[in-house]
Amino acid sequence: MKKDLKNFKILLGVILTMVFVSIDYFEKTDQVKEVSGSAIESGMENSVMSTKKIALTFDDGPHPTYTPMLLDGLKERGIHATFFLLGQSAQNYPDLVRRMQEEGHLIGNHTFYHTDLKNADVVLLNREVVKTNEVIEKITGETPQYIRPPFGSCDDNLEEMTGMIVVMWTVDPLDWCCEDAASIVRRVEENAQDNAIILMHDSYKSSVMAALTVVDELQKQGYEFVTVDEILFE
Ligand code: NI
């Protein structure tokens, strides 16, 4: 009996070792597949995997014509962006907000009527920020955590007063002022760097065209496009 028990223990040990070795093997195989998959996607089969992250952010939407165009282009490229929505527009185009969420984009708050939040009191914040969160939550089931104040204008205590995270930007190609895709692309490329947050607006055709060109060009340079949470908290 003692010998049988000893053999059984050895057998059990061998089986467990085999199980752990194979689990380890399959995990490693998956990792290799993931790495080569993303390297191929970003068109750099022969170089090392990218560590440079960059985020595209779009304010003032959703826009009925240009936002779907942008979402199509981002989907084709497998890219996620961040959208700071106006409550009023979100209310008018709920299907576009739903689509953003379904396709993995991050949705933030840009006030209800594009209002300057400098010196904002509780009444104004309720009307502009809380109301916008409610509209978005009604559509997506999730309350936005991120806010971009219109014009980048707010007081230092906005986070404290709203319980939200304020997101500014590091690259502003002034896409709204010239509506010229080529110069928008040039300004973004000149200022692109690791962990950059690019400010654009999905309410212009030129901005959408420029954004998609920027994705194609910067991917070739090894950039990985992420949502702003990945830049702020990693
Ligand atoms: Ni804006």
Short mmCIF file of N, CA and C in Angstrom, two decimals, residues 54-185:
data_model
loop_
_atom_site.label_atom_id
_atom_site.label_comp_id
_atom_site.label_asym_id
_atom_site.label_seq_id
_atom_site.Cartn_x
_atom_site.Cartn_y
_atom_site.Cartn_z
N ILE A 54 0.56 57.79 -28.32
CA ILE A 54 0.04 59.11 -28.69
C ILE A 54 -1.49 59.02 -28.71
N ALA A 55 -2.15 60.11 -28.35
CA ALA A 55 -3.62 60.08 -28.29
C ALA A 55 -4.23 61.15 -29.18
N LEU A 56 -5.18 60.74 -30.00
CA LEU A 56 -5.98 61.69 -30.77
C LEU A 56 -7.22 62.02 -29.95
N THR A 57 -7.51 63.31 -29.79
CA THR A 57 -8.74 63.70 -29.08
C THR A 57 -9.55 64.62 -30.00
N PHE A 58 -10.86 64.45 -29.95
CA PHE A 58 -11.75 65.23 -30.82
C PHE A 58 -12.81 65.93 -29.96
N ASP A 59 -12.87 67.26 -30.08
CA ASP A 59 -13.83 68.05 -29.31
C ASP A 59 -15.03 68.47 -30.16
N ASP A 60 -16.07 68.88 -29.49
CA ASP A 60 -17.23 69.58 -30.07
C ASP A 60 -18.25 68.69 -30.80
N GLY A 61 -17.99 67.38 -30.88
CA GLY A 61 -18.91 66.50 -31.59
C GLY A 61 -20.02 65.99 -30.68
N PRO A 62 -20.79 65.00 -31.15
CA PRO A 62 -20.65 64.42 -32.49
C PRO A 62 -21.26 65.29 -33.59
N HIS A 63 -20.68 65.19 -34.79
CA HIS A 63 -21.17 65.91 -35.96
C HIS A 63 -21.83 64.88 -36.89
N PRO A 64 -23.04 65.21 -37.41
CA PRO A 64 -23.80 64.20 -38.16
C PRO A 64 -23.11 63.69 -39.42
N THR A 65 -22.29 64.52 -40.05
CA THR A 65 -21.63 64.10 -41.30
C THR A 65 -20.20 63.62 -41.06
N TYR A 66 -19.42 64.41 -40.33
CA TYR A 66 -17.99 64.13 -40.26
C TYR A 66 -17.62 63.10 -39.19
N THR A 67 -18.41 63.00 -38.14
CA THR A 67 -18.08 61.99 -37.12
C THR A 67 -18.19 60.56 -37.68
N PRO A 68 -19.27 60.23 -38.44
CA PRO A 68 -19.32 58.88 -39.01
C PRO A 68 -18.14 58.60 -39.94
N MET A 69 -17.72 59.62 -40.70
CA MET A 69 -16.57 59.48 -41.61
C MET A 69 -15.31 59.14 -40.80
N LEU A 70 -15.14 59.87 -39.69
CA LEU A 70 -13.98 59.64 -38.84
C LEU A 70 -14.04 58.25 -38.20
N LEU A 71 -15.22 57.88 -37.70
CA LEU A 71 -15.35 56.56 -37.05
C LEU A 71 -15.06 55.45 -38.04
N ASP A 72 -15.50 55.60 -39.29
CA ASP A 72 -15.19 54.60 -40.32
C ASP A 72 -13.68 54.45 -40.48
N GLY A 73 -13.01 55.59 -40.60
CA GLY A 73 -11.56 55.58 -40.82
C GLY A 73 -10.79 55.00 -39.64
N LEU A 74 -11.22 55.31 -38.43
CA LEU A 74 -10.55 54.79 -37.24
C LEU A 74 -10.76 53.29 -37.14
N LYS A 75 -11.97 52.86 -37.49
CA LYS A 75 -12.29 51.43 -37.43
C LYS A 75 -11.44 50.64 -38.43
N GLU A 76 -11.33 51.19 -39.64
CA GLU A 76 -10.49 50.55 -40.68
C GLU A 76 -9.07 50.36 -40.19
N ARG A 77 -8.59 51.32 -39.41
CA ARG A 77 -7.20 51.29 -38.95
C ARG A 77 -7.04 50.62 -37.59
N GLY A 78 -8.15 50.22 -36.98
CA GLY A 78 -8.09 49.56 -35.67
C GLY A 78 -7.60 50.50 -34.57
N ILE A 79 -7.97 51.78 -34.67
CA ILE A 79 -7.47 52.81 -33.74
C ILE A 79 -8.58 53.30 -32.82
N HIS A 80 -8.24 53.54 -31.56
CA HIS A 80 -9.20 54.13 -30.62
C HIS A 80 -8.80 55.57 -30.31
N ALA A 81 -9.81 56.45 -30.26
CA ALA A 81 -9.56 57.86 -29.96
C ALA A 81 -10.42 58.26 -28.76
N THR A 82 -10.27 59.53 -28.36
CA THR A 82 -11.06 60.07 -27.25
C THR A 82 -11.92 61.21 -27.78
N PHE A 83 -13.21 61.18 -27.44
CA PHE A 83 -14.15 62.20 -27.91
C PHE A 83 -14.70 62.98 -26.74
N PHE A 84 -14.49 64.29 -26.74
CA PHE A 84 -15.09 65.16 -25.72
C PHE A 84 -16.34 65.78 -26.34
N LEU A 85 -17.49 65.29 -25.89
CA LEU A 85 -18.76 65.61 -26.54
C LEU A 85 -19.46 66.80 -25.90
N LEU A 86 -20.18 67.54 -26.74
CA LEU A 86 -21.11 68.55 -26.25
C LEU A 86 -22.41 67.84 -25.91
N GLY A 87 -22.96 68.13 -24.73
CA GLY A 87 -24.20 67.47 -24.31
C GLY A 87 -25.31 67.67 -25.32
N GLN A 88 -25.38 68.90 -25.85
CA GLN A 88 -26.43 69.21 -26.81
C GLN A 88 -26.33 68.33 -28.07
N SER A 89 -25.11 68.14 -28.58
CA SER A 89 -24.92 67.33 -29.79
C SER A 89 -25.12 65.85 -29.48
N ALA A 90 -24.68 65.43 -28.31
CA ALA A 90 -24.87 64.02 -27.92
C ALA A 90 -26.37 63.70 -27.88
N GLN A 91 -27.13 64.66 -27.35
CA GLN A 91 -28.58 64.49 -27.27
C GLN A 91 -29.20 64.40 -28.67
N ASN A 92 -28.67 65.19 -29.59
CA ASN A 92 -29.19 65.20 -30.96
C ASN A 92 -28.79 63.97 -31.77
N TYR A 93 -27.62 63.38 -31.47
CA TYR A 93 -27.12 62.25 -32.27
C TYR A 93 -26.73 61.07 -31.38
N PRO A 94 -27.68 60.52 -30.65
CA PRO A 94 -27.35 59.44 -29.70
C PRO A 94 -26.76 58.20 -30.37
N ASP A 95 -27.18 57.94 -31.63
CA ASP A 95 -26.64 56.75 -32.31
C ASP A 95 -25.13 56.85 -32.50
N LEU A 96 -24.65 58.07 -32.74
CA LEU A 96 -23.21 58.24 -32.93
C LEU A 96 -22.46 58.04 -31.62
N VAL A 97 -23.07 58.47 -30.53
CA VAL A 97 -22.46 58.29 -29.21
C VAL A 97 -22.39 56.79 -28.89
N ARG A 98 -23.48 56.10 -29.18
CA ARG A 98 -23.51 54.64 -28.96
C ARG A 98 -22.45 53.95 -29.80
N ARG A 99 -22.31 54.41 -31.04
CA ARG A 99 -21.32 53.79 -31.93
C ARG A 99 -19.90 54.01 -31.39
N MET A 100 -19.63 55.20 -30.89
CA MET A 100 -18.30 55.48 -30.30
C MET A 100 -17.99 54.47 -29.21
N GLN A 101 -18.99 54.26 -28.34
CA GLN A 101 -18.77 53.35 -27.22
C GLN A 101 -18.59 51.91 -27.72
N GLU A 102 -19.44 51.50 -28.65
CA GLU A 102 -19.38 50.12 -29.16
C GLU A 102 -18.04 49.83 -29.84
N GLU A 103 -17.47 50.89 -30.45
CA GLU A 103 -16.22 50.68 -31.19
C GLU A 103 -14.98 50.95 -30.33
N GLY A 104 -15.17 51.11 -29.03
CA GLY A 104 -14.03 51.14 -28.11
C GLY A 104 -13.40 52.50 -27.87
N HIS A 105 -14.06 53.59 -28.29
CA HIS A 105 -13.49 54.91 -28.05
C HIS A 105 -13.85 55.38 -26.63
N LEU A 106 -13.03 56.32 -26.14
CA LEU A 106 -13.30 56.87 -24.81
C LEU A 106 -14.14 58.13 -24.97
N ILE A 107 -15.18 58.26 -24.15
CA ILE A 107 -16.09 59.39 -24.27
C ILE A 107 -15.95 60.29 -23.05
N GLY A 108 -15.70 61.58 -23.32
CA GLY A 108 -15.57 62.56 -22.25
C GLY A 108 -16.57 63.69 -22.44
N ASN A 109 -16.54 64.63 -21.50
CA ASN A 109 -17.50 65.72 -21.40
C ASN A 109 -16.85 67.03 -21.87
N HIS A 110 -17.57 67.81 -22.68
CA HIS A 110 -17.05 69.10 -23.16
C HIS A 110 -18.09 70.20 -22.92
N THR A 111 -18.88 70.03 -21.87
CA THR A 111 -20.02 70.89 -21.46
C THR A 111 -21.21 70.73 -22.40
N PHE A 112 -22.33 71.29 -21.99
CA PHE A 112 -23.56 71.12 -22.78
C PHE A 112 -23.60 72.06 -23.99
N TYR A 113 -23.27 73.34 -23.74
CA TYR A 113 -23.38 74.34 -24.83
C TYR A 113 -22.04 74.96 -25.19
N HIS A 114 -20.93 74.29 -24.91
CA HIS A 114 -19.60 74.85 -25.17
C HIS A 114 -19.40 76.16 -24.40
N THR A 115 -19.56 76.05 -23.10
CA THR A 115 -19.52 77.22 -22.23
C THR A 115 -18.17 77.35 -21.52
N ASP A 116 -17.69 78.57 -21.40
CA ASP A 116 -16.46 78.85 -20.66
C ASP A 116 -16.70 78.57 -19.17
N LEU A 117 -15.90 77.69 -18.59
CA LEU A 117 -16.13 77.30 -17.19
C LEU A 117 -15.32 78.14 -16.19
N LYS A 118 -14.64 79.17 -16.69
CA LYS A 118 -13.89 80.04 -15.78
C LYS A 118 -14.89 80.70 -14.82
N ASN A 119 -14.57 80.67 -13.53
CA ASN A 119 -15.45 81.25 -12.49
C ASN A 119 -16.82 80.57 -12.40
N ALA A 120 -16.92 79.34 -12.89
CA ALA A 120 -18.22 78.66 -12.87
C ALA A 120 -18.65 78.35 -11.44
N ASP A 121 -19.91 78.59 -11.15
CA ASP A 121 -20.44 78.22 -9.82
C ASP A 121 -21.20 76.89 -9.95
N VAL A 122 -21.73 76.42 -8.84
CA VAL A 122 -22.39 75.11 -8.81
C VAL A 122 -23.58 75.06 -9.79
N VAL A 123 -24.28 76.17 -9.88
CA VAL A 123 -25.45 76.21 -10.77
C VAL A 123 -25.02 76.00 -12.23
N LEU A 124 -23.97 76.72 -12.62
CA LEU A 124 -23.48 76.59 -14.00
C LEU A 124 -22.93 75.18 -14.25
N LEU A 125 -22.19 74.65 -13.26
CA LEU A 125 -21.62 73.30 -13.45
C LEU A 125 -22.72 72.25 -13.56
N ASN A 126 -23.80 72.43 -12.82
CA ASN A 126 -24.92 71.49 -12.95
C ASN A 126 -25.51 71.54 -14.34
N ARG A 127 -25.68 72.75 -14.84
CA ARG A 127 -26.31 72.94 -16.14
C ARG A 127 -25.41 72.44 -17.28
N GLU A 128 -24.13 72.66 -17.14
CA GLU A 128 -23.20 72.35 -18.24
C GLU A 128 -22.54 70.97 -18.13
N VAL A 129 -22.10 70.63 -16.94
CA VAL A 129 -21.29 69.42 -16.78
C VAL A 129 -22.16 68.23 -16.33
N VAL A 130 -22.89 68.42 -15.26
CA VAL A 130 -23.72 67.32 -14.74
C VAL A 130 -24.75 66.91 -15.79
N LYS A 131 -25.38 67.89 -16.43
CA LYS A 131 -26.41 67.59 -17.43
C LYS A 131 -25.82 66.81 -18.61
N THR A 132 -24.62 67.18 -19.03
CA THR A 132 -23.96 66.47 -20.13
C THR A 132 -23.64 65.03 -19.73
N ASN A 133 -23.15 64.86 -18.51
CA ASN A 133 -22.88 63.50 -18.02
C ASN A 133 -24.16 62.67 -18.03
N GLU A 134 -25.25 63.29 -17.64
CA GLU A 134 -26.53 62.57 -17.60
C GLU A 134 -26.99 62.14 -18.99
N VAL A 135 -26.82 63.05 -19.95
CA VAL A 135 -27.20 62.72 -21.33
C VAL A 135 -26.36 61.54 -21.83
N ILE A 136 -25.06 61.61 -21.61
CA ILE A 136 -24.17 60.55 -22.10
C ILE A 136 -24.45 59.23 -21.37
N GLU A 137 -24.68 59.33 -20.06
CA GLU A 137 -24.94 58.10 -19.30
C GLU A 137 -26.24 57.43 -19.76
N LYS A 138 -27.21 58.24 -20.11
CA LYS A 138 -28.48 57.70 -20.58
C LYS A 138 -28.29 56.90 -21.88
N ILE A 139 -27.34 57.34 -22.69
CA ILE A 139 -27.10 56.67 -23.98
C ILE A 139 -26.19 55.45 -23.81
N THR A 140 -25.12 55.62 -23.03
CA THR A 140 -24.09 54.57 -22.98
C THR A 140 -24.17 53.69 -21.74
N GLY A 141 -24.88 54.16 -20.71
CA GLY A 141 -24.91 53.42 -19.45
C GLY A 141 -23.69 53.71 -18.58
N GLU A 142 -22.80 54.59 -19.06
CA GLU A 142 -21.60 54.91 -18.28
C GLU A 142 -21.46 56.42 -18.09
N THR A 143 -21.09 56.83 -16.87
CA THR A 143 -20.87 58.25 -16.61
C THR A 143 -19.44 58.62 -17.02
N PRO A 144 -19.28 59.64 -17.86
CA PRO A 144 -17.92 60.04 -18.24
C PRO A 144 -17.08 60.44 -17.01
N GLN A 145 -15.80 60.10 -17.06
CA GLN A 145 -14.89 60.46 -15.96
C GLN A 145 -13.99 61.62 -16.33
N TYR A 146 -13.93 61.92 -17.63
CA TYR A 146 -12.98 62.91 -18.11
C TYR A 146 -13.71 64.13 -18.66
N ILE A 147 -13.13 65.30 -18.40
CA ILE A 147 -13.72 66.53 -18.93
C ILE A 147 -12.65 67.39 -19.58
N ARG A 148 -13.00 67.96 -20.73
CA ARG A 148 -12.13 68.98 -21.33
C ARG A 148 -12.92 70.28 -21.35
N PRO A 149 -12.48 71.26 -20.58
CA PRO A 149 -13.19 72.54 -20.55
C PRO A 149 -13.04 73.26 -21.90
N PRO A 150 -14.13 73.79 -22.45
CA PRO A 150 -14.04 74.56 -23.70
C PRO A 150 -13.01 75.67 -23.57
N PHE A 151 -12.27 75.91 -24.62
CA PHE A 151 -11.20 76.92 -24.70
C PHE A 151 -10.07 76.60 -23.71
N GLY A 152 -10.09 75.41 -23.11
CA GLY A 152 -9.09 75.08 -22.10
C GLY A 152 -9.19 75.99 -20.90
N SER A 153 -10.37 76.56 -20.68
CA SER A 153 -10.52 77.60 -19.67
C SER A 153 -11.32 77.08 -18.47
N CYS A 154 -10.67 77.09 -17.32
CA CYS A 154 -11.37 76.68 -16.09
C CYS A 154 -10.56 77.11 -14.88
N ASP A 155 -11.12 76.92 -13.70
CA ASP A 155 -10.40 77.21 -12.46
C ASP A 155 -9.68 75.95 -11.99
N ASP A 156 -8.72 76.16 -11.07
CA ASP A 156 -7.93 75.03 -10.57
C ASP A 156 -8.77 74.00 -9.83
N ASN A 157 -9.92 74.43 -9.32
CA ASN A 157 -10.72 73.50 -8.51
C ASN A 157 -11.81 72.77 -9.32
N LEU A 158 -11.71 72.78 -10.65
CA LEU A 158 -12.76 72.14 -11.46
C LEU A 158 -12.86 70.64 -11.14
N GLU A 159 -11.72 69.98 -10.96
CA GLU A 159 -11.74 68.54 -10.66
C GLU A 159 -12.45 68.29 -9.33
N GLU A 160 -12.10 69.12 -8.36
CA GLU A 160 -12.70 69.00 -7.04
C GLU A 160 -14.22 69.23 -7.09
N MET A 161 -14.61 70.24 -7.86
CA MET A 161 -16.03 70.60 -7.91
C MET A 161 -16.87 69.60 -8.71
N THR A 162 -16.25 68.93 -9.69
CA THR A 162 -17.03 68.02 -10.55
C THR A 162 -16.76 66.56 -10.24
N GLY A 163 -15.66 66.26 -9.54
CA GLY A 163 -15.27 64.87 -9.32
C GLY A 163 -14.78 64.21 -10.60
N MET A 164 -14.41 65.04 -11.59
CA MET A 164 -13.94 64.50 -12.87
C MET A 164 -12.46 64.81 -13.07
N ILE A 165 -11.87 64.18 -14.09
CA ILE A 165 -10.46 64.41 -14.40
C ILE A 165 -10.37 65.36 -15.59
N VAL A 166 -9.66 66.47 -15.41
CA VAL A 166 -9.52 67.45 -16.48
C VAL A 166 -8.42 67.01 -17.44
N VAL A 167 -8.74 67.03 -18.74
CA VAL A 167 -7.76 66.63 -19.76
C VAL A 167 -7.52 67.79 -20.72
N MET A 168 -6.30 68.32 -20.71
CA MET A 168 -5.95 69.37 -21.67
C MET A 168 -5.30 68.70 -22.88
N TRP A 169 -4.31 69.31 -23.50
CA TRP A 169 -3.65 68.73 -24.67
C TRP A 169 -2.22 69.22 -24.72
N THR A 170 -1.40 68.56 -25.54
CA THR A 170 -0.01 69.01 -25.70
C THR A 170 0.27 69.49 -27.12
N VAL A 171 -0.57 69.07 -28.07
CA VAL A 171 -0.37 69.50 -29.46
C VAL A 171 -1.68 70.08 -29.99
N ASP A 172 -1.62 71.36 -30.41
CA ASP A 172 -2.81 72.00 -30.98
C ASP A 172 -2.50 72.45 -32.41
N PRO A 173 -2.94 71.68 -33.40
CA PRO A 173 -2.64 72.05 -34.79
C PRO A 173 -3.57 73.13 -35.34
N LEU A 174 -4.40 73.73 -34.49
CA LEU A 174 -5.34 74.80 -34.89
C LEU A 174 -6.18 74.37 -36.09
N ASP A 175 -6.70 73.15 -36.02
CA ASP A 175 -7.41 72.59 -37.18
C ASP A 175 -8.66 73.38 -37.54
N TRP A 176 -9.26 74.08 -36.56
CA TRP A 176 -10.50 74.81 -36.81
C TRP A 176 -10.28 76.10 -37.58
N CYS A 177 -9.04 76.62 -37.55
CA CYS A 177 -8.86 77.96 -38.10
C CYS A 177 -8.59 77.97 -39.59
N CYS A 178 -7.96 76.89 -40.13
CA CYS A 178 -7.58 76.98 -41.54
C CYS A 178 -8.30 75.96 -42.42
N GLU A 179 -8.79 74.89 -41.82
CA GLU A 179 -9.46 73.82 -42.57
C GLU A 179 -8.62 73.36 -43.76
N ASP A 180 -7.32 73.23 -43.52
CA ASP A 180 -6.42 72.78 -44.58
C ASP A 180 -5.72 71.53 -44.06
N ALA A 181 -6.13 70.37 -44.61
CA ALA A 181 -5.67 69.08 -44.07
C ALA A 181 -4.14 68.96 -44.07
N ALA A 182 -3.51 69.42 -45.16
CA ALA A 182 -2.05 69.24 -45.27
C ALA A 182 -1.31 69.99 -44.17
N SER A 183 -1.74 71.21 -43.86
CA SER A 183 -1.02 71.95 -42.83
C SER A 183 -1.32 71.42 -41.43
N ILE A 184 -2.53 70.86 -41.25
CA ILE A 184 -2.85 70.23 -39.95
C ILE A 184 -1.91 69.03 -39.74
N VAL A 185 -1.79 68.21 -40.79
CA VAL A 185 -0.91 67.02 -40.69
C VAL A 185 0.52 67.47 -40.37
#
